[in-house]
Structures are given as structure tokens and as C-alpha cells.
Short mmCIF file of C-alpha atoms in Angstrom, two decimals:
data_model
loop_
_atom_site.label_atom_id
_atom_site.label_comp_id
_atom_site.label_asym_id
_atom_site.label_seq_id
_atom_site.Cartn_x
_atom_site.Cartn_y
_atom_site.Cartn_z
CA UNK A 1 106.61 15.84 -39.16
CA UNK A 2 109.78 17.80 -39.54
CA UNK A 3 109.61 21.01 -37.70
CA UNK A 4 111.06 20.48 -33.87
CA UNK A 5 108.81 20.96 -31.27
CA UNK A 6 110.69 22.76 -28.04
CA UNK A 7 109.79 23.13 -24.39
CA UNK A 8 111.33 26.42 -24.08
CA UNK A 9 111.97 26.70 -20.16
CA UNK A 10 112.09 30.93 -19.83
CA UNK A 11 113.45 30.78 -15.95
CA UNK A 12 110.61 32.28 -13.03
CA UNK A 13 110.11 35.85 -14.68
CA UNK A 14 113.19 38.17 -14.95
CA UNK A 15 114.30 38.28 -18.84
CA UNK A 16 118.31 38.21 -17.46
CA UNK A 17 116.99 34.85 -16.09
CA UNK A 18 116.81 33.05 -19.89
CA UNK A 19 119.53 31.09 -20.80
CA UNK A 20 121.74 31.95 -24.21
CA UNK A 21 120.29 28.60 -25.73
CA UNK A 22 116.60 29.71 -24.79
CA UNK A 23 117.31 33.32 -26.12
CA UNK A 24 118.64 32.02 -29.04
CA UNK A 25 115.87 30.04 -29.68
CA UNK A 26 113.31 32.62 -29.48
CA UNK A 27 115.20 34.46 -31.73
CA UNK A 28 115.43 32.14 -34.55
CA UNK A 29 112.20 30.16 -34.12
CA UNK A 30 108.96 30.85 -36.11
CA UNK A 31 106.13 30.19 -34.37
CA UNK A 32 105.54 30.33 -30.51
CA UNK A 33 103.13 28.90 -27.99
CA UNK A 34 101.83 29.97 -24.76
CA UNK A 35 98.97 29.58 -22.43
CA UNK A 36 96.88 32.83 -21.61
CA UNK A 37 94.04 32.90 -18.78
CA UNK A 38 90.89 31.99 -20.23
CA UNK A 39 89.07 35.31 -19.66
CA UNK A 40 91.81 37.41 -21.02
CA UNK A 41 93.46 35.63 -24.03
CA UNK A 42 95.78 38.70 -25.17
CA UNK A 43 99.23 38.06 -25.42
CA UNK A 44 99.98 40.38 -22.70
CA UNK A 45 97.73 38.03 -20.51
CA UNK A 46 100.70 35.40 -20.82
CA UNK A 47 103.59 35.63 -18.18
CA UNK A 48 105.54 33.34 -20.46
CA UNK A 49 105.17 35.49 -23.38
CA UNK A 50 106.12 38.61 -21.07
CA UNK A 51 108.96 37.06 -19.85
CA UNK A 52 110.35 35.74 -23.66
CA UNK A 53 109.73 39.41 -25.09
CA UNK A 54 112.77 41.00 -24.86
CA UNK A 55 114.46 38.18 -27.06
CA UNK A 56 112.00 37.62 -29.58
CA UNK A 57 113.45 38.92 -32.94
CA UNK A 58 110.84 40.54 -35.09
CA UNK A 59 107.50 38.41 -36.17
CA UNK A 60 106.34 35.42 -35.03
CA UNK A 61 103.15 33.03 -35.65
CA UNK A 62 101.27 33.24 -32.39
CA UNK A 63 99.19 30.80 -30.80
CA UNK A 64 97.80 31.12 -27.83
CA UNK A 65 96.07 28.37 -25.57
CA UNK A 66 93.07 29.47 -23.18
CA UNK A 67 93.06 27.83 -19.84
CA UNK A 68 91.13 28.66 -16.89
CA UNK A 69 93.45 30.04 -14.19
CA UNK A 70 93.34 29.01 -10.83
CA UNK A 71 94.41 27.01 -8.45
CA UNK A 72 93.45 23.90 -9.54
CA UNK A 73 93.66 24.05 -13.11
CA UNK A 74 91.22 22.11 -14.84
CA UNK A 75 92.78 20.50 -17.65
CA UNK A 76 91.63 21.98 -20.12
CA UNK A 77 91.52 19.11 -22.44
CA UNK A 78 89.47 20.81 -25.12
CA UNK A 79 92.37 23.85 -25.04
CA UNK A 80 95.27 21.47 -25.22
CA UNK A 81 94.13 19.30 -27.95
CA UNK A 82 92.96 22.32 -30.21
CA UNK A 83 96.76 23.69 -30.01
CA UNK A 84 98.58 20.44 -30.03
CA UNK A 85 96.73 20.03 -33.75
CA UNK A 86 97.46 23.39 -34.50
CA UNK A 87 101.03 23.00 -33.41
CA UNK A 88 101.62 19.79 -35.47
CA UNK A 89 100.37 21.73 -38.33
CA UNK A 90 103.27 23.78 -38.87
CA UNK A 91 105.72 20.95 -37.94
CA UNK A 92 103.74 19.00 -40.90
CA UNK A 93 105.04 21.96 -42.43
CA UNK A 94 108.59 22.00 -41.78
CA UNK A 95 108.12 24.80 -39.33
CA UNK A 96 109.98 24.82 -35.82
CA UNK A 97 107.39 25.83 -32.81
CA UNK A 98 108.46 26.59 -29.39
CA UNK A 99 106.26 26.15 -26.37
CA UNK A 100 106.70 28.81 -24.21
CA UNK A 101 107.32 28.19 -20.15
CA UNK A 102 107.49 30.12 -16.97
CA UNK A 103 110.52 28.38 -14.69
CA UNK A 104 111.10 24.88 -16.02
CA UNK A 105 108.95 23.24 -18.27
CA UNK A 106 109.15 19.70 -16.70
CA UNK A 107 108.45 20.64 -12.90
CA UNK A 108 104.29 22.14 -13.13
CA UNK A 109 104.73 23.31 -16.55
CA UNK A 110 101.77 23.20 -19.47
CA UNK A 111 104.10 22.43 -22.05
CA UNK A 112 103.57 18.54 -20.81
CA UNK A 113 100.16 18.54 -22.29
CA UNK A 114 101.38 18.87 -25.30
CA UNK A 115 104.43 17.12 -25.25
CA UNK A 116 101.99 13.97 -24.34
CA UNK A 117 100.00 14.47 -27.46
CA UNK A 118 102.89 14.70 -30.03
CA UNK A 119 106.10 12.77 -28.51
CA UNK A 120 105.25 9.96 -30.92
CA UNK A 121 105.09 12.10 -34.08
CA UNK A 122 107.79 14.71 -33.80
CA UNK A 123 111.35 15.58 -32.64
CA UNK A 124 111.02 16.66 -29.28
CA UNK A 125 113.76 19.10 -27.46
CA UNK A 126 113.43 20.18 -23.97
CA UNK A 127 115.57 22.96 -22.82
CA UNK A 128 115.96 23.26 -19.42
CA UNK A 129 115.06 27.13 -17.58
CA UNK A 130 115.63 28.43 -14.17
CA UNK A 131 113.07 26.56 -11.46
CA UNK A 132 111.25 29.03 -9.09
CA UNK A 133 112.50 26.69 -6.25
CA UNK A 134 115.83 28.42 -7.11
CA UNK A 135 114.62 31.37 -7.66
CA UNK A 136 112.98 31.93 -4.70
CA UNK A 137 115.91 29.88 -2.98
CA UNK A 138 118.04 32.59 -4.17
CA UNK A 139 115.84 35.75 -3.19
CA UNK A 140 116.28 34.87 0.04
CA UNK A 141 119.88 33.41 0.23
CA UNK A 142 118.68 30.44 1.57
CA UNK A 143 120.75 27.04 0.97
CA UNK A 144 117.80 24.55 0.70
CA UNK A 145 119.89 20.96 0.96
CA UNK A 146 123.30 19.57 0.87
CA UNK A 147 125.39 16.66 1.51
CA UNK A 148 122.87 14.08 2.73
CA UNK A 149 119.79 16.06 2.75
CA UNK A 150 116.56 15.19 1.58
CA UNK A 151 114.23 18.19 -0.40
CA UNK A 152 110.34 17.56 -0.62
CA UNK A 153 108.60 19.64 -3.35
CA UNK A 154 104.94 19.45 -2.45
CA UNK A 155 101.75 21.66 -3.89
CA UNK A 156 99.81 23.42 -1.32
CA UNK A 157 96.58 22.37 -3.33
CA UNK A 158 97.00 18.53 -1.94
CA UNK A 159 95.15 17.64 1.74
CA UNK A 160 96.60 19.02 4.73
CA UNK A 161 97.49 15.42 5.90
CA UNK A 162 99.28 14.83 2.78
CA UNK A 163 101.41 18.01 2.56
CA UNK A 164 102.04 17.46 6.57
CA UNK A 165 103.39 13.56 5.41
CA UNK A 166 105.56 14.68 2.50
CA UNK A 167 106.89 17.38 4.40
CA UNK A 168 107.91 15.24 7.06
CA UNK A 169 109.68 12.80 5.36
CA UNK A 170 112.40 15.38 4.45
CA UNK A 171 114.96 17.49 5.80
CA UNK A 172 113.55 20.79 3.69
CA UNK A 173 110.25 21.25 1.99
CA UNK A 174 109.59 23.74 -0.94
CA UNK A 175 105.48 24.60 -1.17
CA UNK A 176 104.27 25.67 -4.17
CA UNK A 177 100.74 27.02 -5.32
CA UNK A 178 100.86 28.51 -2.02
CA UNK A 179 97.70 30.76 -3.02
CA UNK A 180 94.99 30.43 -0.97
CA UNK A 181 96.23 27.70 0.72
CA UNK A 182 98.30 29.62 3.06
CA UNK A 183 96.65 28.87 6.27
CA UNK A 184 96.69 25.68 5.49
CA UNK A 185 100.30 25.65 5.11
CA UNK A 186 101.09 27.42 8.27
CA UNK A 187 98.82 24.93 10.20
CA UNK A 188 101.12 22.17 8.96
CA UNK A 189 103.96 23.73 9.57
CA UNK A 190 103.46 25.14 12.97
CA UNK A 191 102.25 20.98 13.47
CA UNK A 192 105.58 19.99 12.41
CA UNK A 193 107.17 22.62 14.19
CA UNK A 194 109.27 24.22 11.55
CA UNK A 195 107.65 27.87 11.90
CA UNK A 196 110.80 29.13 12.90
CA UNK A 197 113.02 29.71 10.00
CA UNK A 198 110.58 28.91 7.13
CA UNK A 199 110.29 31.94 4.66
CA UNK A 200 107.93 33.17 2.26
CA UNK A 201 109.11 34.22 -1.43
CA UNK A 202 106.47 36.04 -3.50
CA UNK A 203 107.42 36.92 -7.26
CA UNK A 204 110.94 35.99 -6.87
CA UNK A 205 113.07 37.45 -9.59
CA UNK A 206 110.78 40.38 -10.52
CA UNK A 207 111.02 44.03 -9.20
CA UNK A 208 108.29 43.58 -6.86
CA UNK A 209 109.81 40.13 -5.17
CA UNK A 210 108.99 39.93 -1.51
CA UNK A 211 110.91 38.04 1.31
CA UNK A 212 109.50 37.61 4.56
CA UNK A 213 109.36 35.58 7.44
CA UNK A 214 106.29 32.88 7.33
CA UNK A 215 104.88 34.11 10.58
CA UNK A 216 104.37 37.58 8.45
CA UNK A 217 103.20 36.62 5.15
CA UNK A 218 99.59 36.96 4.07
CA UNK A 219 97.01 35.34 4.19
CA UNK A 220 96.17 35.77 0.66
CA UNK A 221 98.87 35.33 -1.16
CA UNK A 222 99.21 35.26 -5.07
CA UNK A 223 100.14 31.88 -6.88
CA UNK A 224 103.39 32.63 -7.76
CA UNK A 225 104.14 32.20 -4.27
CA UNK A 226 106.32 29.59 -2.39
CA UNK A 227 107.36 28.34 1.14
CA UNK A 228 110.64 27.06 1.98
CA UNK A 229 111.66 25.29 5.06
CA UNK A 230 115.02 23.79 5.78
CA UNK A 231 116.89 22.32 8.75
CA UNK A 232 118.11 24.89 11.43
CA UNK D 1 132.92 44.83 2.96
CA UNK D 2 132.35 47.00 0.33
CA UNK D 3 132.32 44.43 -2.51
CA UNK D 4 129.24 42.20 -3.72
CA UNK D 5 129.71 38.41 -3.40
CA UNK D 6 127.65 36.29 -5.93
CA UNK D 7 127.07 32.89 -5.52
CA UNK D 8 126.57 32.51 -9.41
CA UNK D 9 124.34 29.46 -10.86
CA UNK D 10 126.47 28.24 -14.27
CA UNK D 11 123.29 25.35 -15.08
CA UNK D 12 124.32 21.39 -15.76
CA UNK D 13 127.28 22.25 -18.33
CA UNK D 14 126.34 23.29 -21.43
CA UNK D 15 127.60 26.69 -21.72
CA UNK D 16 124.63 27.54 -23.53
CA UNK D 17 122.38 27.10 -20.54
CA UNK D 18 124.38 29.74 -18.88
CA UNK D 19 122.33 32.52 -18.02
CA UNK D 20 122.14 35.97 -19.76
CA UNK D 21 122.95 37.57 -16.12
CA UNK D 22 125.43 34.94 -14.91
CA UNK D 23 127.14 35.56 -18.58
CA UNK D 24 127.23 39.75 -17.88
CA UNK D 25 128.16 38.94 -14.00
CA UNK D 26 131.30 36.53 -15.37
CA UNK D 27 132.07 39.19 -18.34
CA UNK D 28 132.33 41.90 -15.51
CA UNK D 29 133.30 40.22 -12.63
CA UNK D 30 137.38 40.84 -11.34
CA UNK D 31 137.41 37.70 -8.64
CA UNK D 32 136.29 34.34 -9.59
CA UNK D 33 136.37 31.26 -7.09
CA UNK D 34 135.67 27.51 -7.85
CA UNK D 35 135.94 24.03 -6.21
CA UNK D 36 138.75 22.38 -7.63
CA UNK D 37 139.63 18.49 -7.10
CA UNK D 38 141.96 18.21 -4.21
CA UNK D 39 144.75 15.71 -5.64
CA UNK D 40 144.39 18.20 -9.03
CA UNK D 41 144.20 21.84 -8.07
CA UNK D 42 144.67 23.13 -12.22
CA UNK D 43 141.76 25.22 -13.28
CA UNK D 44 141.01 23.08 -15.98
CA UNK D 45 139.86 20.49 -13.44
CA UNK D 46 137.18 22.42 -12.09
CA UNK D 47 133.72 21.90 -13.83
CA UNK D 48 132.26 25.36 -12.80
CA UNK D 49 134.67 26.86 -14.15
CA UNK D 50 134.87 25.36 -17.60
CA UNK D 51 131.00 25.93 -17.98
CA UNK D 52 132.03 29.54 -17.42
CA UNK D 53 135.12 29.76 -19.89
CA UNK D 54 133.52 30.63 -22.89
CA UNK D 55 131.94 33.50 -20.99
CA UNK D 56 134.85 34.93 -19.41
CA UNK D 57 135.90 38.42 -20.98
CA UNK D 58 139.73 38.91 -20.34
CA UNK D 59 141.81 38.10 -17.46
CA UNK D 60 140.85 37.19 -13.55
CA UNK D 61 141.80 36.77 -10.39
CA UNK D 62 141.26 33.40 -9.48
CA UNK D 63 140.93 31.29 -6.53
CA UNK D 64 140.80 27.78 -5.75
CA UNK D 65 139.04 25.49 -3.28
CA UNK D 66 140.74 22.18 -3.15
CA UNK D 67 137.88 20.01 -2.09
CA UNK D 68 138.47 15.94 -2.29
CA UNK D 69 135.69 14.86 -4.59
CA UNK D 70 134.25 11.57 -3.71
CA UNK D 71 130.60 10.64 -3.41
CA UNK D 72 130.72 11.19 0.76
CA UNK D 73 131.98 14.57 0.66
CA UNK D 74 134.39 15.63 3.45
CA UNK D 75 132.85 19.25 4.42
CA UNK D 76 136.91 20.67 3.86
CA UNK D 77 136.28 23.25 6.59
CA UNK D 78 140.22 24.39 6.31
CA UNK D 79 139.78 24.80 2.25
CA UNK D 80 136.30 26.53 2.70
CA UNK D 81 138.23 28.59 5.92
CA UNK D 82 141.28 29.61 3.90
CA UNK D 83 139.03 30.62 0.63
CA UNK D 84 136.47 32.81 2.45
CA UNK D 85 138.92 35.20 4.38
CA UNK D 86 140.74 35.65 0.64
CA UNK D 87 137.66 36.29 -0.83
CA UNK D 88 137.17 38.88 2.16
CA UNK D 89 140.37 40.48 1.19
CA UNK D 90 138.91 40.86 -2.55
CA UNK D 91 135.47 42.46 -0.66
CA UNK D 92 137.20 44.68 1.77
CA UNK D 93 139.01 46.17 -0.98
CA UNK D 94 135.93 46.93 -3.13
CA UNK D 95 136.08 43.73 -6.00
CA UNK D 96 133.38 42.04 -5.97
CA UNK D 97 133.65 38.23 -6.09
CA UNK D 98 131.67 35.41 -8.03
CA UNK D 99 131.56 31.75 -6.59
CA UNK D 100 130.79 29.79 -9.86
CA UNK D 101 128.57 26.28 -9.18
CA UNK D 102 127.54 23.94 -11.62
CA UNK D 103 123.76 23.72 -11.18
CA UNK D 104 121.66 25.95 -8.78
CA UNK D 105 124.31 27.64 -6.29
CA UNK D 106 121.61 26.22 -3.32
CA UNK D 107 120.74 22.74 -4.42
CA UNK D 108 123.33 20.80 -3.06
CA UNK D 109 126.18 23.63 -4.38
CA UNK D 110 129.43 24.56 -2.20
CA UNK D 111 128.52 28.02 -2.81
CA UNK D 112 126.48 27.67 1.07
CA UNK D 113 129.84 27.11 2.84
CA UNK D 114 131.24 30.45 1.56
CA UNK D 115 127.64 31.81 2.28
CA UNK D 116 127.77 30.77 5.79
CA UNK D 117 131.35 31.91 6.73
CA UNK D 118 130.47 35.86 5.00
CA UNK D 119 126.72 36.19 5.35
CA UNK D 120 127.06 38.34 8.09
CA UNK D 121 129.32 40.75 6.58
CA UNK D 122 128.89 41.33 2.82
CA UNK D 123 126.56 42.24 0.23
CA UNK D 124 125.04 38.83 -1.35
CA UNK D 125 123.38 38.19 -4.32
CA UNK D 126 122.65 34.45 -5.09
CA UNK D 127 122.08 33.79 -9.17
CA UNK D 128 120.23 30.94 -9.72
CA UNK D 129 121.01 28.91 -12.56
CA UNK D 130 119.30 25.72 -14.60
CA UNK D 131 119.64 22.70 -11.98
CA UNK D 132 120.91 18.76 -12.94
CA UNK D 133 117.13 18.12 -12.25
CA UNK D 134 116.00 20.11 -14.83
CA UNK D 135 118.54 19.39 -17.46
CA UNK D 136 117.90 15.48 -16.73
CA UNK D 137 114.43 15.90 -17.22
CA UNK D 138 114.93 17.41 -20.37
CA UNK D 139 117.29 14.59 -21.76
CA UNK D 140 114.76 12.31 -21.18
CA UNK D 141 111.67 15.10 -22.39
CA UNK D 142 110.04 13.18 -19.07
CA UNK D 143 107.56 15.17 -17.07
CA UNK D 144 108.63 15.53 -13.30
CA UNK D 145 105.39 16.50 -12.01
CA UNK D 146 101.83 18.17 -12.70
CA UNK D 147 98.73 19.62 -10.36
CA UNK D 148 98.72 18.11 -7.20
CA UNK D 149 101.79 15.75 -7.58
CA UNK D 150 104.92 16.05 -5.31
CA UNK D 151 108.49 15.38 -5.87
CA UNK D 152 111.17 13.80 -3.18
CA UNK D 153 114.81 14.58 -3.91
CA UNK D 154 117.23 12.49 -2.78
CA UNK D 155 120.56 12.03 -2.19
CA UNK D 156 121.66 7.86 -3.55
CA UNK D 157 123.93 8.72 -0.44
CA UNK D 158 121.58 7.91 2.09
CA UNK D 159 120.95 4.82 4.07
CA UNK D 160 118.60 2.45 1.84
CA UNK D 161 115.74 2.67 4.53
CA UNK D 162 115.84 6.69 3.90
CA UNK D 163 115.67 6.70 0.42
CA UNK D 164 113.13 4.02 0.51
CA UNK D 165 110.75 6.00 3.00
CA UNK D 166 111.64 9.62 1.41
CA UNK D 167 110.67 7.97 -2.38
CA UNK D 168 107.75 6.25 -0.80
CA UNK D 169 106.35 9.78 0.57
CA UNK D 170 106.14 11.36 -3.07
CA UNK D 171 104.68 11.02 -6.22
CA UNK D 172 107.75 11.31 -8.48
CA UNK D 173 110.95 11.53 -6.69
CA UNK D 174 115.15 12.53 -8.44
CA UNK D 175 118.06 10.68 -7.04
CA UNK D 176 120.76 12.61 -6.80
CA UNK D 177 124.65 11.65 -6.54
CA UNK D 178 123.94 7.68 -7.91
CA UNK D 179 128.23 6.92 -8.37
CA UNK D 180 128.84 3.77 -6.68
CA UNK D 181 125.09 3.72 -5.12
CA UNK D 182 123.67 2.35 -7.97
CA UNK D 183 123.00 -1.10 -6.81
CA UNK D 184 121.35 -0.05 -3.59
CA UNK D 185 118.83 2.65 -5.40
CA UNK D 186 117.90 -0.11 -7.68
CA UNK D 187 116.89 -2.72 -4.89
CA UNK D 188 114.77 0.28 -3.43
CA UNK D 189 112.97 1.06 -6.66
CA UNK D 190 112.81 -2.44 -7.21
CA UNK D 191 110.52 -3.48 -3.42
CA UNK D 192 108.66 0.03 -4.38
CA UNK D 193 107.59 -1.47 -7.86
CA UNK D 194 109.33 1.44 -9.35
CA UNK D 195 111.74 0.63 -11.94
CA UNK D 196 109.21 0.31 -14.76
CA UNK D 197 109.69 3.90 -16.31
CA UNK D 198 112.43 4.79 -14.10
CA UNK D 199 114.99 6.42 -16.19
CA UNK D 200 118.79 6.73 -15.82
CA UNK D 201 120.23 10.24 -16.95
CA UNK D 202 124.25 10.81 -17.30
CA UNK D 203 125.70 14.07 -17.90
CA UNK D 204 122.70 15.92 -18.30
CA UNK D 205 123.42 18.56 -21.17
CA UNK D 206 126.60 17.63 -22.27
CA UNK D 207 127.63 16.36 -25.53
CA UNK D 208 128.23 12.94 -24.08
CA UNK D 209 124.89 12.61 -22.73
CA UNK D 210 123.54 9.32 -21.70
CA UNK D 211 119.43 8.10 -21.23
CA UNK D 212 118.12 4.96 -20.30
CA UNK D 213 115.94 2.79 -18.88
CA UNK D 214 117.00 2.22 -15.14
CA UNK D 215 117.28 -1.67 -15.83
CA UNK D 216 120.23 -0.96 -18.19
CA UNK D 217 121.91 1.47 -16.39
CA UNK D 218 126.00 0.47 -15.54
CA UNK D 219 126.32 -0.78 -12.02
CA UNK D 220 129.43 1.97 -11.71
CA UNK D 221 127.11 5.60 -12.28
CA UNK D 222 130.10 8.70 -12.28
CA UNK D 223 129.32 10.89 -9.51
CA UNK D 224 127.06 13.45 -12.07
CA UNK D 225 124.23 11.16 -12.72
CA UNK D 226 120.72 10.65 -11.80
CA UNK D 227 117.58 8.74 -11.79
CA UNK D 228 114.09 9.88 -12.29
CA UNK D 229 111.19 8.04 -11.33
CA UNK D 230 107.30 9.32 -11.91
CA UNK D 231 104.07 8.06 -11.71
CA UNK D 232 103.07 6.23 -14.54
#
């Protein structure tokens, strides 16, 4: 194949959040990729393609890839290999196609489903976007480690014994898919005894990001939420 | 303080992976402060700030933080002292300031000891920027993490019982600050039957970019290195 297949990491939501080598990517590439929620495969469904809008230049090819949203994905085998052929079509063709991702494509991001189907046949580049860990590290001005510290990143979706394990092995903890998982999470936390000082960060970067104190967040909170915990 | 002071994220070193805010905050900004070595306090030693020099739009007032740079750092409370009440002086007066950091300004970044020394009495606004986790993870085009995995990050400074136990806890775990630690994260991957697929990541981003396979990698690692080990 000659077309380049790219992991396009788009940073956790605010458009100022690409990077110029992202940017410039969307501008120049031809065909783009991007998971939608099953039940509502518009374009505007995607929160990748929402966030890579303002720096896509004119047309593109558009493919979309359905997968069930919630919190525990399934696969969605049948969705993943239906792109990946339809992907390595136009890089048969010489065409360059850029998978589109929320945060970082490497840490929870889709575009590993595909990269696992075509690393062998295709040039491969990965560019790097803005985590939500920082993101939501930086809606809240919170340092989460330094010097000799120790950060566990840990899905709320795993056992409560697990996420109580991993987060005790470190010095700071970062939740994600906190969801409906949140009680959960508290329970673990209040365990462990690092209530005081843990924050909630909903929809950091966006317009409508919310900060708050653990004790006050809700019980049902959205999956682009997160929990951070460090050492007081 | 009627100034804003940004900690501002510049990503692992390619310019490129600058952000499109951190590039308008640096275009506008009128302060800029940056860790410099301590035995060479010339601009052109500090990293941060060559990441940002392509972005910079005219002239600045700059200030430096002479930190010494080894692998244990000293916490240079006098430098960190001495640069936070001039960067006061710039807020008082109405400029706002930008800390540049390499990386995310809260993972591991000085940015936090200016942070702690003017929380109280300025406006913040933290940038986040691409992290050295990321960017490694990209060199290598090697998933961190999916679904219900976790991920321990870990300073290569720790005692080799800690990293051991903090690796041990996680799925997939990065291993920060390697330098001269090389030899003891390797006998710790090694009794956790992890070095097959554990890769070795230099200079994430840059042009002189190094990959490999952990059981190559040089027993002397420079201080920006890192190794990345997932389940296989």
C-alpha cells in the first residue's frame, strides 16, 4: 500500500487544543475516519469529527465506523474490520487516510483497532494529541506527580477490588470512564481514604467543563468524566 | 495581581506538536520563564524554550530558573523563590506571564513549583500540552492501553522494590526518567517476565528519535527517555 495511515490524536475537545502538525494534517489529508455511536451514525454524532472541524480544508472522503456506545464497549469486531478494508482501499490507492481521535490515540483510543489490522501492510504514523488526564489536570490546576511520584491510570469499569489495588499502589490515581461507576469510585476512595482533595473534572476543555470537589459530584456522571487524586 | 500566569504545555519537542493555543499564548505573551541548566544559564540551553522559538512573535522579557539538571532533582527552592516574586512583579504590573514546560505543565513539569508559591494570588490558567508518554507511544505506534486495562507511571528513580510493586499493580505501565537507571528497570522487567515487547523510546518526537526493543537499549539512557511495557 502507499497511502499513510495516521492516528490523528485531536487533544480532549477544544479545537485550540490540536496541535499545528495535527491541523496540518487535516488540512492536507484526503480521506478521514471516525467512530460514530451506533444509533446515530451522522457525522455530527462523532466528537472526533466535531473537534477536527474547524481545520478541515474543504472536502474530504468520509468514513464513518458504527460502534455501540457505552461503557463497556463491545468491540465491535464486525465495525472495525469493515473500515480497516475500506481504509486499506484507498491506501491501495495511493491515498493518505487519517483516523480521527478524541485526546490521544494510544491511551483508550479506537484508532488501535485498526492500527492492529493494517501495521503489517502500510506506513503507519502516530501523532501524538493532548490526553484528557492533562486536560482535566489542567482544568483544575492540579499538579498530578513529580519528582519521585508514582501516577496510576485506572478505568472505573474494572472491579472495585481492582481499582482499590491499582490505586493504592501509587502516590496519585487518574479514573477514567467514571460514568456510572461513580459510587463505586467514591466507595474506594473514601476506603483508601483519599476523599479529601480528590476532584472531579467533567468535559474538561469545553465551555461547559465542570470542576468540583468529589464529595459534590454526581452520581451520574457522563463518560467523559475523570477523578484525580494526588498526595496532600 | 492583575496579570494571568500560564503554566503553558509546549508537547515532547517537535515544534509542530505545539498547540494552536500555546502558539497564540507565546505569539501574545510579554513575560516568558523557563528552567534553564544551572552550570549553563544561556537561553539556548533551555529545552522549553527552544520548542517555543519558532513560535515566538518579536521580542520578550525573559526569565530564567537555574535548576541543576540531574536525574535526582534538587527541588532549587532559592531559584523557584527568586523566579516567582519576579514573575509577581510582571503580574502586579498587569503582564501576564507564561511558564513554558516541555510536556504536560502537570506531569512531572516545574511549572507546579511556580504554581504553588502564586496560587493564592493570581489568575491561573494551566495549558496542557502533548506529554513524553504520548509522543513515545507514537514512535513506537504501540498501544498503551484499551477497555478495562490500567497504566502505572513510574519514575526509573525509585527504589527497585517500588517500581517492581507499582509495574506489578497495572496492566501496561511508562517508566519515566530511565538516565543512569537503566540497569535496575531492566532486572525489574526482567523477574516480572516483562521485557518481551518492552520497548525503549529516546527523544520522543525529535529528529533524532530512537526505538527499540528494551534488550538493546544502551546501559547509559539520557535523562529524556522511556520505556513502555504492555500486555501482550
Amino acid at each position: 500500500m502507499s497511502g499513510v495511515l495516521y492516528g490523528l490524536g485531536l487533544g480532549p475537545g477544544d479545537p485550540d487544543l490540536v496541535t499545528i502538525k495535527a491541523a496540518a494534517v487535516l488540512a492536507d489529508i484526503t480521506v478521514i475516519a471516525y467512530v460514530t455511536p451506533l444509533k446515530n451514525a451522522a457525522a455530527g454524532a462523532s466528537f472526533a469529527r466535531a473537534i477536527a472541524a474547524p481545520h478541515l480544508g474543504g472536502e474530504k472522503i468520509e468514513i464513518t465506523i458504527p460502534i455501540a456506545m457505552n461503557e463497556n464497549p463491545a468491540p465491535g469486531q464486525l465495525a472495525y474490520d469493515q473500515a480497516s478494508r475500506e481504509i486499506a482501499g484507498h491506501l491501495d490507492a495511493g491515498r493518505d487516510v487519517a483516523v480521527l481521535c478524541e485526546g490521544d490515540p494510544l491511551l483508550y483510543g479506537s484508532f488501535m483497532y485498526v492500527l492492529e489490522r493494517l501495521n503489517e501492510s502500510c506506513k503507519i504514523v502516530t501523532v501524538p494529541g493532548v490526553s484528557s488526564l492533562g486536560a482535566a489536570a489542567a482544568a483544575a490546576n492540579l499538579p498530578l506527580v513529580s519528582r519521585h511520584q508514582s501516577l496510576a491510570v485506572v478505568p472505573a469499569t474494572l472491579p472495585e477490588a481492582e481499582i482499590k489495588s491499582r490505586i493504592a499502589a501509587a502516590n496519585a490515581a487518574a479514573v477514567f470512564k467514571v460514568g456510572r461507576n461513580m459510587a463505586k469510585v467514591k466507595r474506594v476512595l473514601d476506603v483508601l481514604g483519599r476523599m479529601d482533595g480528590a476532584i472531579y473534572i467533567e468535559r474538561a476543555s469545553l465551555p461547559e467543563v465542570r470542576v468540583l470537589p468529589l464529595a459534590d459530584a454526581p452520581d451520574d456522571a457522563p463518560y467523559f468524566s475523570m477523578i484525580l487524586t494526588t498526595e496532600t
